[in-house]
Coordinates of C-alpha atoms and ligand atoms in Angstrom, one line a residue:
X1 CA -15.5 21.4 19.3
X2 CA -14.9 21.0 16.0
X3 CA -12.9 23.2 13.6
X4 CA -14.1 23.2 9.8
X5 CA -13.4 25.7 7.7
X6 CA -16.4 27.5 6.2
X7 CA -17.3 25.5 2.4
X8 CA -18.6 28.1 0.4
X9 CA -20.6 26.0 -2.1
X10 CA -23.5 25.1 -0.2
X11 CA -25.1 23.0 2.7
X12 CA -26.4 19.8 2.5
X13 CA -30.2 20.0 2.3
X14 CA -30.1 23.8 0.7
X15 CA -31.4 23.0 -2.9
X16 CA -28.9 25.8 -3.5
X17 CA -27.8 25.9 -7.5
X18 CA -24.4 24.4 -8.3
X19 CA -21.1 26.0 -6.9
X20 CA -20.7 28.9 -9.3
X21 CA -17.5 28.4 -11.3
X22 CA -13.9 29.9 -9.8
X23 CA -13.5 33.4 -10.9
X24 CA -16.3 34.9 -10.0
X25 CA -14.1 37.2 -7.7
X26 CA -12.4 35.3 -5.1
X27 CA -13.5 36.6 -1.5
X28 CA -16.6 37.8 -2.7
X29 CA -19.8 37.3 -0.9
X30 CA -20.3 33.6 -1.3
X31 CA -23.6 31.8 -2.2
X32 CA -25.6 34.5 -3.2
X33 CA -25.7 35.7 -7.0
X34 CA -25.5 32.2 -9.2
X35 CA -25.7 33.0 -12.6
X36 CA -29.0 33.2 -13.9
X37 CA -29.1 30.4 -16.2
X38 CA -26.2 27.6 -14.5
X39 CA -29.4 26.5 -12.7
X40 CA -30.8 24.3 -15.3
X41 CA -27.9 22.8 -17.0
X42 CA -26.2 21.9 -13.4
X43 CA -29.4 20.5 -12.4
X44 CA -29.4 18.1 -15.5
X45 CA -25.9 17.1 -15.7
X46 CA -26.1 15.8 -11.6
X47 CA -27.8 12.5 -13.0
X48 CA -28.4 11.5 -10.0
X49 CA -31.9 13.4 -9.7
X50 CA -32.8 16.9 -9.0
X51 CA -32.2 16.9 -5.3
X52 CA -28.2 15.2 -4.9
X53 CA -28.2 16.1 -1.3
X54 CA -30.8 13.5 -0.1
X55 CA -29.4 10.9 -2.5
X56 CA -26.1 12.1 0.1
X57 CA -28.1 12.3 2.7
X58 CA -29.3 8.8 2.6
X59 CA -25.3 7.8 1.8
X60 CA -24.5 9.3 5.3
X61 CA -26.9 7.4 7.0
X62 CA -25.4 4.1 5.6
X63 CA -22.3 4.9 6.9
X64 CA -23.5 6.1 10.4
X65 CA -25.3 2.3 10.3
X66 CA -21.8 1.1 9.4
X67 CA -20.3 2.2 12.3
X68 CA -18.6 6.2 11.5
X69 CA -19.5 8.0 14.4
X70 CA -17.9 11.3 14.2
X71 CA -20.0 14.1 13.2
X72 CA -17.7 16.5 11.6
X73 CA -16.9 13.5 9.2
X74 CA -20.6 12.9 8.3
X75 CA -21.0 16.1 7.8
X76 CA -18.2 16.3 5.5
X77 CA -19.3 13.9 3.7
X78 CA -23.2 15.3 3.3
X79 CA -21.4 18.2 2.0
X80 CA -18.8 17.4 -0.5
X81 CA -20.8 16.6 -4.0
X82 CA -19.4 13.4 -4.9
X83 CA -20.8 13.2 -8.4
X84 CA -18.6 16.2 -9.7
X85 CA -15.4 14.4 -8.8
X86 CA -15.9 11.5 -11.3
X87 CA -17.0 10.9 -15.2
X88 CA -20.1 12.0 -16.2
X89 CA -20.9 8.5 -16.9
X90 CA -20.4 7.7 -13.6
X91 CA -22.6 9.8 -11.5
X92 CA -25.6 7.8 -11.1
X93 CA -22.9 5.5 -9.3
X94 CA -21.5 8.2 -7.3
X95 CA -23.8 7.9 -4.0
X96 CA -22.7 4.1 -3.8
X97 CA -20.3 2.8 -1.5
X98 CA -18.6 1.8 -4.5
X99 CA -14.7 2.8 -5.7
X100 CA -15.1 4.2 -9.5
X101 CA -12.5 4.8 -12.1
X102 CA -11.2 8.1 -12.4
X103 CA -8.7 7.8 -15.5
X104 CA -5.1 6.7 -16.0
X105 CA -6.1 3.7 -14.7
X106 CA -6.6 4.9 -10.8
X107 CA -9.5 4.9 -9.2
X108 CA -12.1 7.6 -6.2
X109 CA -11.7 5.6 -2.8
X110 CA -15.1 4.2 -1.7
X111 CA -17.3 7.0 0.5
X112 CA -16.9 4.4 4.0
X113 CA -13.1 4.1 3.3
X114 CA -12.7 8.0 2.9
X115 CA -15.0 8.2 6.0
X116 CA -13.0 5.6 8.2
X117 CA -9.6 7.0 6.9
X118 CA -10.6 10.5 8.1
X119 CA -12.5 9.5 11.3
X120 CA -9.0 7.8 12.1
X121 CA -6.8 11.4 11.6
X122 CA -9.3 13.1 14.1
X123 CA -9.4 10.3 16.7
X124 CA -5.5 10.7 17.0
X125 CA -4.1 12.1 19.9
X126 CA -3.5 15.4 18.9
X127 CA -6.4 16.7 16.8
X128 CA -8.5 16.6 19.9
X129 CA -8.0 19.5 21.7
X130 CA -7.8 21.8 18.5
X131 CA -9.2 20.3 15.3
X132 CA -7.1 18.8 13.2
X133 CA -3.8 21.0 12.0
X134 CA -1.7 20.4 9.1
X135 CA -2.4 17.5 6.6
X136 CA -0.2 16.0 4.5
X137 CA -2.7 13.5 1.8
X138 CA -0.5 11.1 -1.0
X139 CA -2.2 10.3 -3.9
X140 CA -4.8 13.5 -4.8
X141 CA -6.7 11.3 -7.5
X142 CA -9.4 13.5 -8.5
X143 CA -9.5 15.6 -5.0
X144 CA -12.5 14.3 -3.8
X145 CA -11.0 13.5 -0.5
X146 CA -9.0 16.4 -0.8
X147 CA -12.0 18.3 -0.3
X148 CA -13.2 16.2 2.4
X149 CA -10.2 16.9 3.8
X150 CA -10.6 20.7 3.3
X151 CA -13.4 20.6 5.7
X152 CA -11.9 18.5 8.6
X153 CA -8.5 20.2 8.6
X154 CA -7.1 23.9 9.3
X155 CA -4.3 23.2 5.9
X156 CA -4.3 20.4 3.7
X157 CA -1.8 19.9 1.6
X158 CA -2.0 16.9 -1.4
X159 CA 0.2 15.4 -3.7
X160 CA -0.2 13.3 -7.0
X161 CA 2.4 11.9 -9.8
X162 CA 0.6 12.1 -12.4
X163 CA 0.0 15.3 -14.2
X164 CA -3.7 14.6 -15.7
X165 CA -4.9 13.5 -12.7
X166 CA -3.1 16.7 -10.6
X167 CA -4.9 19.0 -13.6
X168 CA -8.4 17.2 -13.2
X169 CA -8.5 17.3 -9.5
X170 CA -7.6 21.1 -9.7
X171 CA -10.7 21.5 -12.4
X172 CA -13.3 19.5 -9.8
X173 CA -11.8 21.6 -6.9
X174 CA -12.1 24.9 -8.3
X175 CA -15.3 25.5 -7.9
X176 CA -15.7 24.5 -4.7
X177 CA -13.1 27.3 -3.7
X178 CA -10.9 25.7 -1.2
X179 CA -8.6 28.0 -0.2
X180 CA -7.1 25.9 2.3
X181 CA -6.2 23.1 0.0
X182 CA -3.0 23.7 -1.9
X183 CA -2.3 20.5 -4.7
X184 CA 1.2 19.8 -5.6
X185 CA 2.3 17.8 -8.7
X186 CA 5.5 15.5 -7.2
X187 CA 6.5 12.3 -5.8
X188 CA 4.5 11.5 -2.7
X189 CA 6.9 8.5 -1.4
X190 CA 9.1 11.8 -0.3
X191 CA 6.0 13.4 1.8
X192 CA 6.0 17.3 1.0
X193 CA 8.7 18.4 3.6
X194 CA 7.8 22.1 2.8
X195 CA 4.5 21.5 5.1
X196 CA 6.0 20.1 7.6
X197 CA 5.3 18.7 10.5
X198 CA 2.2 17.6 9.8
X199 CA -0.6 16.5 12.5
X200 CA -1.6 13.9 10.0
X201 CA -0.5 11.9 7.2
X202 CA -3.1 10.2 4.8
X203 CA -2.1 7.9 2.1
X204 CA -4.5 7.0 -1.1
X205 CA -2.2 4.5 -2.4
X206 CA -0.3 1.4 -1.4
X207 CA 3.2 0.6 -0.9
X208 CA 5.3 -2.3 0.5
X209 CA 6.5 0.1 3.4
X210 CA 6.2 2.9 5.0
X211 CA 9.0 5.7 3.3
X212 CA 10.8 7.0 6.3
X213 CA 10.1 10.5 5.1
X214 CA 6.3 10.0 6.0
X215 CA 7.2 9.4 9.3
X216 CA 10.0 12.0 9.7
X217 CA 7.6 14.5 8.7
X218 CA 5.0 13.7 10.9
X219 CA 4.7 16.2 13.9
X220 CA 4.3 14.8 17.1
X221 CA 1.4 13.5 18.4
X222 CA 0.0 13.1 14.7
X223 CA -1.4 10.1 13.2
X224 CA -0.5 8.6 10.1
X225 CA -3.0 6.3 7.8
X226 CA -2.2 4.2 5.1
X227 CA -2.8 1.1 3.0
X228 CA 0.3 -1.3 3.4
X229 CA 1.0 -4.6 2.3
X230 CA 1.9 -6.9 5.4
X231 CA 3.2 -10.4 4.9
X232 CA 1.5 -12.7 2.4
X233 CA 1.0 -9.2 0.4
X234 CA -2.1 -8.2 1.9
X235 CA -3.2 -5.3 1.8
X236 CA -3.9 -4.0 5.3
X237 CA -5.0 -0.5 6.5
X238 CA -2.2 0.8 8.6
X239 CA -1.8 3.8 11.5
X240 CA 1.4 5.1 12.8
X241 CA 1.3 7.5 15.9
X242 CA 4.3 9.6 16.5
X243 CA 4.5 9.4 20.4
X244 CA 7.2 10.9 22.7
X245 CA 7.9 6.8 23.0
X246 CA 8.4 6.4 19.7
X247 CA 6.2 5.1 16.7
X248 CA 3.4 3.5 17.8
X249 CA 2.3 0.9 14.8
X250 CA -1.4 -0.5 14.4
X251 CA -2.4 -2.9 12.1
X252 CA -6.5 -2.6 11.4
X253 CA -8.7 -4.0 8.7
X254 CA -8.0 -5.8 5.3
X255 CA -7.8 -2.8 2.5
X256 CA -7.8 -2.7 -1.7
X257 CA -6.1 0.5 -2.9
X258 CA -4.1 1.3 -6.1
X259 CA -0.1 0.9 -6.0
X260 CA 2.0 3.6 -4.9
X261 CA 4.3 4.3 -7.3
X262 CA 7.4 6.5 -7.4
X263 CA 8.5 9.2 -9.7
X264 CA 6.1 11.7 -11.7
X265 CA 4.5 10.8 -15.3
Ligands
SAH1 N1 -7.8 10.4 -2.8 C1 -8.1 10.1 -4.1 C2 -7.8 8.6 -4.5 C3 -6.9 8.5 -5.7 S1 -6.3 6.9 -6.0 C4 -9.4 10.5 -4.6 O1 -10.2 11.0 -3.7 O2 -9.8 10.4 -5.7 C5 -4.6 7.1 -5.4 C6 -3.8 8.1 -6.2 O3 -2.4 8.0 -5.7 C7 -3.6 7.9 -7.7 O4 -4.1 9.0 -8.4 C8 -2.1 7.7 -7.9 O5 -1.6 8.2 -9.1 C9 -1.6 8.4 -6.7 N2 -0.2 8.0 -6.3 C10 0.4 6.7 -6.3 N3 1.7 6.8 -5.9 C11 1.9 8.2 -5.7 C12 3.0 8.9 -5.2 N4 4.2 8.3 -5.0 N5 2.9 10.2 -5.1 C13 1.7 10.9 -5.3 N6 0.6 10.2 -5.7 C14 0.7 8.9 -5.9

């Protein structure tokens, strides 16, 4: 059973015009209506052809060759526009499993890391009898997982340091209408204790260690994920379950993500 939140854009495969843009009346009747006239210049400024759900349609099935099983996650994926979330230079690039540049020198995790990161918050322990709860995600970038996020999880709450990057993920999110993502500008390394407990804990950004925060604020039974560097500085892809035992650490595959960093800027 899976619990997903209803996206109000579109779904993948519907040729549907582009989300319309935030304002149109929150918790009006969703899909229907589109402003005469957004057709064409939405159409054109995709890049990526007329049709972007096949081109993420064919980007699903790579990553069900690759190994993501989990349905709600490829579904997620099918449905979140990736192109929106990064430069309009950029979008013919957006269906590859590629990481891109997203400004201040940070860059949009690739699609199969996004897709492996989330697969491993819904494996853990406790998201399987409900869906996934409460998620606490360091590191909002430009919100793209954010939104993936949106659809996998009942809250999810995300934090970034730096203010242009907080301001542009809240543009590309807006229209997507979200209205259980909440993004907070602040210092990650300290979690969000607000939120707290949370079932999962996703980091987009890679420290040294783990800040104990992350883990106090972990509920238990939830999963955390994050890059880490182990001995020899390598970068290694990291989960933490909170059991009634105690943490339980796992150390998985080799990872490349941007530096966590403290403070806000
Ligand atoms: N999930 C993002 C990936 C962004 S890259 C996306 O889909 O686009 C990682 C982000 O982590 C960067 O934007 C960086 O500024 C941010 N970051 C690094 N250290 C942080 C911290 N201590 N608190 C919050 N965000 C942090």
């Amino acid at each position: 059973m899976q619990r997903r939140p209803g996206f109000p854009a579109r779904l993948p495969g519907s040729g549907a015009p582009a989300p319309r843009p935030a304002g149109a009346g929150a918790g009006a009747s969703k899909g229907a209506g589109a402003g005469l006239g957004q057709r064409a210049p939405a159409a054109t400024a995709v890049g990526v052809g007329l049709d972007s759900a096949a081109v993420r349609n064919r980007m699903v099935q790579k990553l069900a060759a690759g190994g993501i099983t989990s349905p709600a996650v490829l579904q997620a994926l099918a449905t979140v526009e990736r192109h929106r979330f990064v430069d309009s230079g950029l979008v013919n690039q957006a269906y590859e499993d590629t990481s891109l540049p997203i400004g201040l020198g940070q860059t949009i995790s690739k699609p199969s890391v996004v897709a492996r990161m989330c697969e491993l918050l819904l494996s853990a322990e406790s998201a399987r009898p409900a869906g996934l709860g409460r998620v606490l995600e360091i590191g909002t970038g430009c919100g793209y997982q954010a939104a993936v996020l949106g659809l996998l999880a009942r809250e999810v709450y995300t934090i970034e340091r730096l203010r242009g990057l907080h301001d542009k993920a809240r543009d590309n999110l807006r229209p997507f209408r979200l209205a259980n993502v909440h993004l907070m500008l602040g210092d990650g390394m300290l979690g969000y204790a607000k939120g707290a407990p949370y079932a999962a804990i996703i980091a987009a950004a890679g420290g040294d260690a783990v800040p104990q925060e992350w883990c106090d604020q972990l509920a238990m039974g939830g999963r955390l994920v994050a890059p880490m560097a182990v001995a020899g500085g390598q970068q290694m892809l990291l989960v933490i379950d909170k059991t009634p035992h105690g943490l339980k650490q796992s150390v998985l595959e080799p990872v490349h993500f941007v530096p966590l960093k403290s403070g806000i800027a």
